[in-house]
């Protein structure tokens, strides 16, 4: 239900991408995020249609590690600096496995500069990195439905291994 008592419609992936792009252009909001040289900082935002959104800073050399967003779709845009995304162009089983041998040719690599972003569907497995040795990056992310969990993976060559599952109480 929307705040006015009407039924709210789930935002589309395109609407999430539009939201993160517009939000990344808000220079005052982006400048308000405190930057920590040691670790990522974040600010939770109100996303469209009941989505969960975040403004995130990335100190030089930091990243997320391999993970997915379970049943949530999402989008992110770089507001400052640049990020690299490594992802898998394959639908992985959603349950019942802990180790998976990946096929050849499924790796994707994107360099995203300021103003660039992307949207993704459910069960999208990726890692996001700030490869700069000296510059912070800042990005805006949105997910719908709000993240029910994040599954974290390790990767050695072609082997992807489920390491842990985090729930919202682990990161809020």
JSON list of C-alpha atoms in Angstrom, two decimals:
[
{"chain": "A", "resi": 1, "resn": "UNK", "atom": "CA", "xyz": [0.00, 0.00, 0.00]},
{"chain": "A", "resi": 2, "resn": "UNK", "atom": "CA", "xyz": [1.15, 3.49, -0.79]},
{"chain": "A", "resi": 3, "resn": "UNK", "atom": "CA", "xyz": [1.06, 6.13, 2.01]},
{"chain": "A", "resi": 4, "resn": "UNK", "atom": "CA", "xyz": [-2.21, 7.51, 0.59]},
{"chain": "A", "resi": 5, "resn": "UNK", "atom": "CA", "xyz": [-3.92, 4.11, 1.00]},
{"chain": "A", "resi": 6, "resn": "UNK", "atom": "CA", "xyz": [-3.87, 3.16, -2.69]},
{"chain": "A", "resi": 7, "resn": "UNK", "atom": "CA", "xyz": [-2.17, 0.08, -4.07]},
{"chain": "A", "resi": 8, "resn": "UNK", "atom": "CA", "xyz": [1.39, 0.86, -5.13]},
{"chain": "A", "resi": 9, "resn": "UNK", "atom": "CA", "xyz": [2.84, -0.79, -8.20]},
{"chain": "A", "resi": 10, "resn": "UNK", "atom": "CA", "xyz": [6.29, -2.35, -8.07]},
{"chain": "A", "resi": 11, "resn": "UNK", "atom": "CA", "xyz": [8.87, -0.22, -9.88]},
{"chain": "A", "resi": 12, "resn": "UNK", "atom": "CA", "xyz": [10.28, -1.65, -13.10]},
{"chain": "A", "resi": 13, "resn": "UNK", "atom": "CA", "xyz": [13.99, -2.13, -13.65]},
{"chain": "A", "resi": 14, "resn": "UNK", "atom": "CA", "xyz": [13.88, 0.88, -16.00]},
{"chain": "A", "resi": 15, "resn": "UNK", "atom": "CA", "xyz": [12.30, 3.00, -13.23]},
{"chain": "A", "resi": 16, "resn": "UNK", "atom": "CA", "xyz": [14.98, 1.91, -10.77]},
{"chain": "A", "resi": 17, "resn": "UNK", "atom": "CA", "xyz": [17.68, 2.85, -13.29]},
{"chain": "A", "resi": 18, "resn": "UNK", "atom": "CA", "xyz": [16.04, 6.22, -13.93]},
{"chain": "A", "resi": 19, "resn": "UNK", "atom": "CA", "xyz": [15.88, 6.86, -10.17]},
{"chain": "A", "resi": 20, "resn": "UNK", "atom": "CA", "xyz": [19.56, 6.06, -9.55]},
{"chain": "A", "resi": 21, "resn": "UNK", "atom": "CA", "xyz": [20.62, 8.20, -12.53]},
{"chain": "A", "resi": 22, "resn": "UNK", "atom": "CA", "xyz": [18.59, 11.21, -11.36]},
{"chain": "A", "resi": 23, "resn": "UNK", "atom": "CA", "xyz": [19.79, 10.77, -7.77]},
{"chain": "A", "resi": 24, "resn": "UNK", "atom": "CA", "xyz": [23.44, 10.52, -8.88]},
{"chain": "A", "resi": 25, "resn": "UNK", "atom": "CA", "xyz": [23.03, 13.95, -10.51]},
{"chain": "A", "resi": 26, "resn": "UNK", "atom": "CA", "xyz": [22.07, 15.54, -7.17]},
{"chain": "A", "resi": 27, "resn": "UNK", "atom": "CA", "xyz": [25.44, 17.16, -6.38]},
{"chain": "A", "resi": 28, "resn": "UNK", "atom": "CA", "xyz": [24.32, 18.37, -2.95]},
{"chain": "A", "resi": 29, "resn": "UNK", "atom": "CA", "xyz": [23.22, 14.89, -1.87]},
{"chain": "A", "resi": 30, "resn": "UNK", "atom": "CA", "xyz": [26.39, 13.25, -3.23]},
{"chain": "A", "resi": 31, "resn": "UNK", "atom": "CA", "xyz": [28.58, 15.83, -1.45]},
{"chain": "A", "resi": 32, "resn": "UNK", "atom": "CA", "xyz": [26.73, 15.18, 1.85]},
{"chain": "A", "resi": 33, "resn": "UNK", "atom": "CA", "xyz": [28.03, 11.60, 2.12]},
{"chain": "A", "resi": 34, "resn": "UNK", "atom": "CA", "xyz": [30.98, 11.42, 4.55]},
{"chain": "A", "resi": 35, "resn": "UNK", "atom": "CA", "xyz": [34.05, 9.76, 3.04]},
{"chain": "A", "resi": 36, "resn": "UNK", "atom": "CA", "xyz": [36.14, 7.39, 5.16]},
{"chain": "A", "resi": 37, "resn": "UNK", "atom": "CA", "xyz": [39.61, 6.47, 3.87]},
{"chain": "A", "resi": 38, "resn": "UNK", "atom": "CA", "xyz": [39.38, 3.04, 5.54]},
{"chain": "A", "resi": 39, "resn": "UNK", "atom": "CA", "xyz": [35.99, 1.69, 4.52]},
{"chain": "A", "resi": 40, "resn": "UNK", "atom": "CA", "xyz": [32.77, 2.22, 2.66]},
{"chain": "A", "resi": 41, "resn": "UNK", "atom": "CA", "xyz": [30.16, 4.59, 4.05]},
{"chain": "A", "resi": 42, "resn": "UNK", "atom": "CA", "xyz": [26.50, 4.72, 3.07]},
{"chain": "A", "resi": 43, "resn": "UNK", "atom": "CA", "xyz": [23.26, 6.56, 3.45]},
{"chain": "A", "resi": 44, "resn": "UNK", "atom": "CA", "xyz": [19.89, 4.89, 3.07]},
{"chain": "A", "resi": 45, "resn": "UNK", "atom": "CA", "xyz": [17.50, 6.68, 0.70]},
{"chain": "A", "resi": 46, "resn": "UNK", "atom": "CA", "xyz": [13.81, 6.36, -0.14]},
{"chain": "A", "resi": 47, "resn": "UNK", "atom": "CA", "xyz": [13.53, 4.68, -3.52]},
{"chain": "A", "resi": 48, "resn": "UNK", "atom": "CA", "xyz": [10.56, 4.69, -5.88]},
{"chain": "A", "resi": 49, "resn": "UNK", "atom": "CA", "xyz": [7.54, 2.47, -5.27]},
{"chain": "A", "resi": 50, "resn": "UNK", "atom": "CA", "xyz": [8.74, 1.04, -1.96]},
{"chain": "A", "resi": 51, "resn": "UNK", "atom": "CA", "xyz": [12.21, 0.14, -3.23]},
{"chain": "A", "resi": 52, "resn": "UNK", "atom": "CA", "xyz": [15.32, 0.27, -1.08]},
{"chain": "A", "resi": 53, "resn": "UNK", "atom": "CA", "xyz": [18.02, 2.71, -2.15]},
{"chain": "A", "resi": 54, "resn": "UNK", "atom": "CA", "xyz": [21.54, 3.54, -0.98]},
{"chain": "A", "resi": 55, "resn": "UNK", "atom": "CA", "xyz": [24.18, 6.21, -1.59]},
{"chain": "A", "resi": 56, "resn": "UNK", "atom": "CA", "xyz": [27.53, 4.44, -1.13]},
{"chain": "A", "resi": 57, "resn": "UNK", "atom": "CA", "xyz": [31.14, 5.67, -1.01]},
{"chain": "A", "resi": 58, "resn": "UNK", "atom": "CA", "xyz": [34.01, 3.45, -2.12]},
{"chain": "A", "resi": 59, "resn": "UNK", "atom": "CA", "xyz": [37.50, 4.31, -0.85]},
{"chain": "A", "resi": 60, "resn": "UNK", "atom": "CA", "xyz": [40.36, 3.54, -3.25]},
{"chain": "A", "resi": 61, "resn": "UNK", "atom": "CA", "xyz": [40.92, -0.20, -3.63]},
{"chain": "A", "resi": 62, "resn": "UNK", "atom": "CA", "xyz": [37.66, -1.37, -2.02]},
{"chain": "A", "resi": 63, "resn": "UNK", "atom": "CA", "xyz": [35.01, -3.72, -3.37]},
{"chain": "A", "resi": 64, "resn": "UNK", "atom": "CA", "xyz": [32.08, -5.91, -2.50]},
{"chain": "A", "resi": 65, "resn": "UNK", "atom": "CA", "xyz": [33.33, -9.38, -3.30]},
{"chain": "A", "resi": 66, "resn": "UNK", "atom": "CA", "xyz": [31.11, -11.73, -5.31]},
{"chain": "A", "resi": 67, "resn": "UNK", "atom": "CA", "xyz": [27.46, -11.57, -4.24]},
{"chain": "A", "resi": 68, "resn": "UNK", "atom": "CA", "xyz": [23.86, -11.52, -5.45]},
{"chain": "A", "resi": 69, "resn": "UNK", "atom": "CA", "xyz": [20.68, -9.81, -4.30]},
{"chain": "A", "resi": 70, "resn": "UNK", "atom": "CA", "xyz": [18.47, -12.91, -4.21]},
{"chain": "A", "resi": 71, "resn": "UNK", "atom": "CA", "xyz": [14.92, -12.17, -5.42]},
{"chain": "A", "resi": 72, "resn": "UNK", "atom": "CA", "xyz": [15.48, -8.42, -5.86]},
{"chain": "A", "resi": 73, "resn": "UNK", "atom": "CA", "xyz": [15.99, -6.59, -9.13]},
{"chain": "A", "resi": 74, "resn": "UNK", "atom": "CA", "xyz": [18.25, -3.57, -9.04]},
{"chain": "A", "resi": 75, "resn": "UNK", "atom": "CA", "xyz": [20.16, -0.77, -10.65]},
{"chain": "A", "resi": 76, "resn": "UNK", "atom": "CA", "xyz": [23.17, 1.37, -9.83]},
{"chain": "A", "resi": 77, "resn": "UNK", "atom": "CA", "xyz": [24.87, 4.45, -11.27]},
{"chain": "A", "resi": 78, "resn": "UNK", "atom": "CA", "xyz": [28.27, 5.98, -10.53]},
{"chain": "A", "resi": 79, "resn": "UNK", "atom": "CA", "xyz": [27.85, 9.48, -9.11]},
{"chain": "A", "resi": 80, "resn": "UNK", "atom": "CA", "xyz": [31.59, 10.26, -8.78]},
{"chain": "A", "resi": 81, "resn": "UNK", "atom": "CA", "xyz": [34.78, 8.47, -9.74]},
{"chain": "A", "resi": 82, "resn": "UNK", "atom": "CA", "xyz": [34.63, 5.10, -11.49]},
{"chain": "A", "resi": 83, "resn": "UNK", "atom": "CA", "xyz": [33.74, 1.51, -10.63]},
{"chain": "A", "resi": 84, "resn": "UNK", "atom": "CA", "xyz": [34.39, -1.83, -12.29]},
{"chain": "A", "resi": 85, "resn": "UNK", "atom": "CA", "xyz": [31.78, -4.57, -12.30]},
{"chain": "A", "resi": 86, "resn": "UNK", "atom": "CA", "xyz": [32.61, -8.22, -12.89]},
{"chain": "A", "resi": 87, "resn": "UNK", "atom": "CA", "xyz": [29.47, -10.28, -13.45]},
{"chain": "A", "resi": 88, "resn": "UNK", "atom": "CA", "xyz": [28.29, -13.66, -14.65]},
{"chain": "A", "resi": 89, "resn": "UNK", "atom": "CA", "xyz": [26.07, -13.91, -17.74]},
{"chain": "A", "resi": 90, "resn": "UNK", "atom": "CA", "xyz": [24.34, -17.05, -16.52]},
{"chain": "A", "resi": 91, "resn": "UNK", "atom": "CA", "xyz": [21.34, -17.93, -14.40]},
{"chain": "A", "resi": 92, "resn": "UNK", "atom": "CA", "xyz": [22.57, -19.85, -11.38]},
{"chain": "A", "resi": 93, "resn": "UNK", "atom": "CA", "xyz": [20.46, -22.30, -9.42]},
{"chain": "A", "resi": 94, "resn": "UNK", "atom": "CA", "xyz": [18.61, -20.37, -6.70]},
{"chain": "A", "resi": 95, "resn": "UNK", "atom": "CA", "xyz": [18.97, -23.01, -3.98]},
{"chain": "A", "resi": 96, "resn": "UNK", "atom": "CA", "xyz": [20.41, -26.39, -3.15]},
{"chain": "A", "resi": 97, "resn": "UNK", "atom": "CA", "xyz": [24.06, -25.85, -4.01]},
{"chain": "A", "resi": 98, "resn": "UNK", "atom": "CA", "xyz": [27.22, -24.68, -2.28]},
{"chain": "A", "resi": 99, "resn": "UNK", "atom": "CA", "xyz": [29.82, -25.22, -5.04]},
{"chain": "A", "resi": 100, "resn": "UNK", "atom": "CA", "xyz": [29.31, -24.64, -8.73]},
{"chain": "A", "resi": 101, "resn": "UNK", "atom": "CA", "xyz": [31.61, -25.18, -11.73]},
{"chain": "A", "resi": 102, "resn": "UNK", "atom": "CA", "xyz": [31.14, -22.19, -14.06]},
{"chain": "A", "resi": 103, "resn": "UNK", "atom": "CA", "xyz": [31.03, -22.55, -17.84]},
{"chain": "A", "resi": 104, "resn": "UNK", "atom": "CA", "xyz": [33.50, -20.78, -20.08]},
{"chain": "A", "resi": 105, "resn": "UNK", "atom": "CA", "xyz": [32.44, -17.52, -21.66]},
{"chain": "A", "resi": 106, "resn": "UNK", "atom": "CA", "xyz": [30.04, -16.31, -18.94]},
{"chain": "A", "resi": 107, "resn": "UNK", "atom": "CA", "xyz": [32.31, -13.65, -17.43]},
{"chain": "A", "resi": 108, "resn": "UNK", "atom": "CA", "xyz": [31.41, -10.03, -18.15]},
{"chain": "A", "resi": 109, "resn": "UNK", "atom": "CA", "xyz": [33.48, -6.97, -17.28]},
{"chain": "A", "resi": 110, "resn": "UNK", "atom": "CA", "xyz": [32.26, -3.36, -17.26]},
{"chain": "A", "resi": 111, "resn": "UNK", "atom": "CA", "xyz": [34.06, -0.13, -16.47]},
{"chain": "A", "resi": 112, "resn": "UNK", "atom": "CA", "xyz": [31.53, 2.45, -15.30]},
{"chain": "A", "resi": 113, "resn": "UNK", "atom": "CA", "xyz": [32.58, 6.10, -15.22]},
{"chain": "A", "resi": 114, "resn": "UNK", "atom": "CA", "xyz": [30.70, 8.97, -13.59]},
{"chain": "A", "resi": 115, "resn": "UNK", "atom": "CA", "xyz": [27.13, 9.06, -14.90]},
{"chain": "A", "resi": 116, "resn": "UNK", "atom": "CA", "xyz": [27.18, 5.47, -16.15]},
{"chain": "A", "resi": 117, "resn": "UNK", "atom": "CA", "xyz": [25.15, 2.68, -14.61]},
{"chain": "A", "resi": 118, "resn": "UNK", "atom": "CA", "xyz": [23.22, -0.46, -15.24]},
{"chain": "A", "resi": 119, "resn": "UNK", "atom": "CA", "xyz": [20.17, -2.41, -14.21]},
{"chain": "A", "resi": 120, "resn": "UNK", "atom": "CA", "xyz": [19.95, -6.12, -13.46]},
{"chain": "A", "resi": 121, "resn": "UNK", "atom": "CA", "xyz": [17.43, -8.84, -12.80]},
{"chain": "A", "resi": 122, "resn": "UNK", "atom": "CA", "xyz": [16.93, -11.28, -9.96]},
{"chain": "A", "resi": 123, "resn": "UNK", "atom": "CA", "xyz": [19.83, -13.53, -8.91]},
{"chain": "A", "resi": 124, "resn": "UNK", "atom": "CA", "xyz": [22.42, -11.33, -10.69]},
{"chain": "A", "resi": 125, "resn": "UNK", "atom": "CA", "xyz": [25.87, -12.42, -9.42]},
{"chain": "A", "resi": 126, "resn": "UNK", "atom": "CA", "xyz": [28.57, -9.75, -9.50]},
{"chain": "A", "resi": 127, "resn": "UNK", "atom": "CA", "xyz": [31.31, -7.92, -7.68]},
{"chain": "A", "resi": 128, "resn": "UNK", "atom": "CA", "xyz": [31.84, -4.16, -7.77]},
{"chain": "A", "resi": 129, "resn": "UNK", "atom": "CA", "xyz": [35.27, -2.57, -7.26]},
{"chain": "A", "resi": 130, "resn": "UNK", "atom": "CA", "xyz": [36.90, 0.84, -7.01]},
{"chain": "A", "resi": 131, "resn": "UNK", "atom": "CA", "xyz": [40.21, 0.09, -8.69]},
{"chain": "A", "resi": 132, "resn": "UNK", "atom": "CA", "xyz": [41.54, 3.62, -8.27]},
{"chain": "A", "resi": 133, "resn": "UNK", "atom": "CA", "xyz": [44.63, 3.90, -6.12]},
{"chain": "A", "resi": 134, "resn": "UNK", "atom": "CA", "xyz": [43.80, 7.45, -4.98]},
{"chain": "A", "resi": 135, "resn": "UNK", "atom": "CA", "xyz": [40.20, 8.51, -5.71]},
{"chain": "A", "resi": 136, "resn": "UNK", "atom": "CA", "xyz": [36.96, 7.74, -3.88]},
{"chain": "A", "resi": 137, "resn": "UNK", "atom": "CA", "xyz": [33.99, 6.64, -5.95]},
{"chain": "A", "resi": 138, "resn": "UNK", "atom": "CA", "xyz": [30.37, 7.23, -5.02]},
{"chain": "A", "resi": 139, "resn": "UNK", "atom": "CA", "xyz": [27.38, 5.36, -6.39]},
{"chain": "A", "resi": 140, "resn": "UNK", "atom": "CA", "xyz": [23.60, 5.17, -6.01]},
{"chain": "A", "resi": 141, "resn": "UNK", "atom": "CA", "xyz": [21.85, 1.76, -5.79]},
{"chain": "A", "resi": 142, "resn": "UNK", "atom": "CA", "xyz": [18.17, 0.77, -5.74]},
{"chain": "A", "resi": 143, "resn": "UNK", "atom": "CA", "xyz": [16.56, -2.66, -5.20]},
{"chain": "A", "resi": 144, "resn": "UNK", "atom": "CA", "xyz": [13.03, -3.98, -5.40]},
{"chain": "A", "resi": 145, "resn": "UNK", "atom": "CA", "xyz": [11.74, -5.64, -3.40]},
{"chain": "A", "resi": 146, "resn": "UNK", "atom": "CA", "xyz": [13.89, -4.33, -0.54]},
{"chain": "A", "resi": 147, "resn": "UNK", "atom": "CA", "xyz": [16.76, -6.76, -0.09]},
{"chain": "A", "resi": 148, "resn": "UNK", "atom": "CA", "xyz": [15.57, -9.93, 1.65]},
{"chain": "A", "resi": 149, "resn": "UNK", "atom": "CA", "xyz": [19.12, -11.27, 1.71]},
{"chain": "A", "resi": 150, "resn": "UNK", "atom": "CA", "xyz": [22.52, -11.07, 0.07]},
{"chain": "A", "resi": 151, "resn": "UNK", "atom": "CA", "xyz": [24.38, -14.25, -0.71]},
{"chain": "A", "resi": 152, "resn": "UNK", "atom": "CA", "xyz": [28.17, -13.94, -0.64]},
{"chain": "A", "resi": 153, "resn": "UNK", "atom": "CA", "xyz": [30.44, -16.13, -2.75]},
{"chain": "A", "resi": 154, "resn": "UNK", "atom": "CA", "xyz": [34.12, -16.88, -3.15]},
{"chain": "A", "resi": 155, "resn": "UNK", "atom": "CA", "xyz": [35.55, -17.57, -6.56]},
{"chain": "A", "resi": 156, "resn": "UNK", "atom": "CA", "xyz": [38.65, -19.51, -7.52]},
{"chain": "A", "resi": 157, "resn": "UNK", "atom": "CA", "xyz": [39.03, -19.82, -11.28]},
{"chain": "A", "resi": 158, "resn": "UNK", "atom": "CA", "xyz": [35.86, -21.45, -12.61]},
{"chain": "A", "resi": 159, "resn": "UNK", "atom": "CA", "xyz": [34.60, -22.52, -9.16]},
{"chain": "A", "resi": 160, "resn": "UNK", "atom": "CA", "xyz": [32.01, -20.37, -7.38]},
{"chain": "A", "resi": 161, "resn": "UNK", "atom": "CA", "xyz": [31.36, -21.29, -3.75]},
{"chain": "A", "resi": 162, "resn": "UNK", "atom": "CA", "xyz": [28.52, -20.03, -1.55]},
{"chain": "A", "resi": 163, "resn": "UNK", "atom": "CA", "xyz": [30.13, -18.74, 1.65]},
{"chain": "A", "resi": 164, "resn": "UNK", "atom": "CA", "xyz": [27.35, -17.05, 3.62]},
{"chain": "A", "resi": 165, "resn": "UNK", "atom": "CA", "xyz": [23.90, -15.52, 3.50]},
{"chain": "A", "resi": 166, "resn": "UNK", "atom": "CA", "xyz": [23.31, -12.11, 5.06]},
{"chain": "A", "resi": 167, "resn": "UNK", "atom": "CA", "xyz": [19.94, -10.71, 6.07]},
{"chain": "A", "resi": 168, "resn": "UNK", "atom": "CA", "xyz": [18.96, -7.04, 6.46]},
{"chain": "A", "resi": 169, "resn": "UNK", "atom": "CA", "xyz": [19.74, -7.01, 10.17]},
{"chain": "A", "resi": 170, "resn": "UNK", "atom": "CA", "xyz": [23.38, -7.82, 9.26]},
{"chain": "A", "resi": 171, "resn": "UNK", "atom": "CA", "xyz": [23.94, -4.56, 7.34]},
{"chain": "A", "resi": 172, "resn": "UNK", "atom": "CA", "xyz": [21.45, -2.03, 8.69]}
]
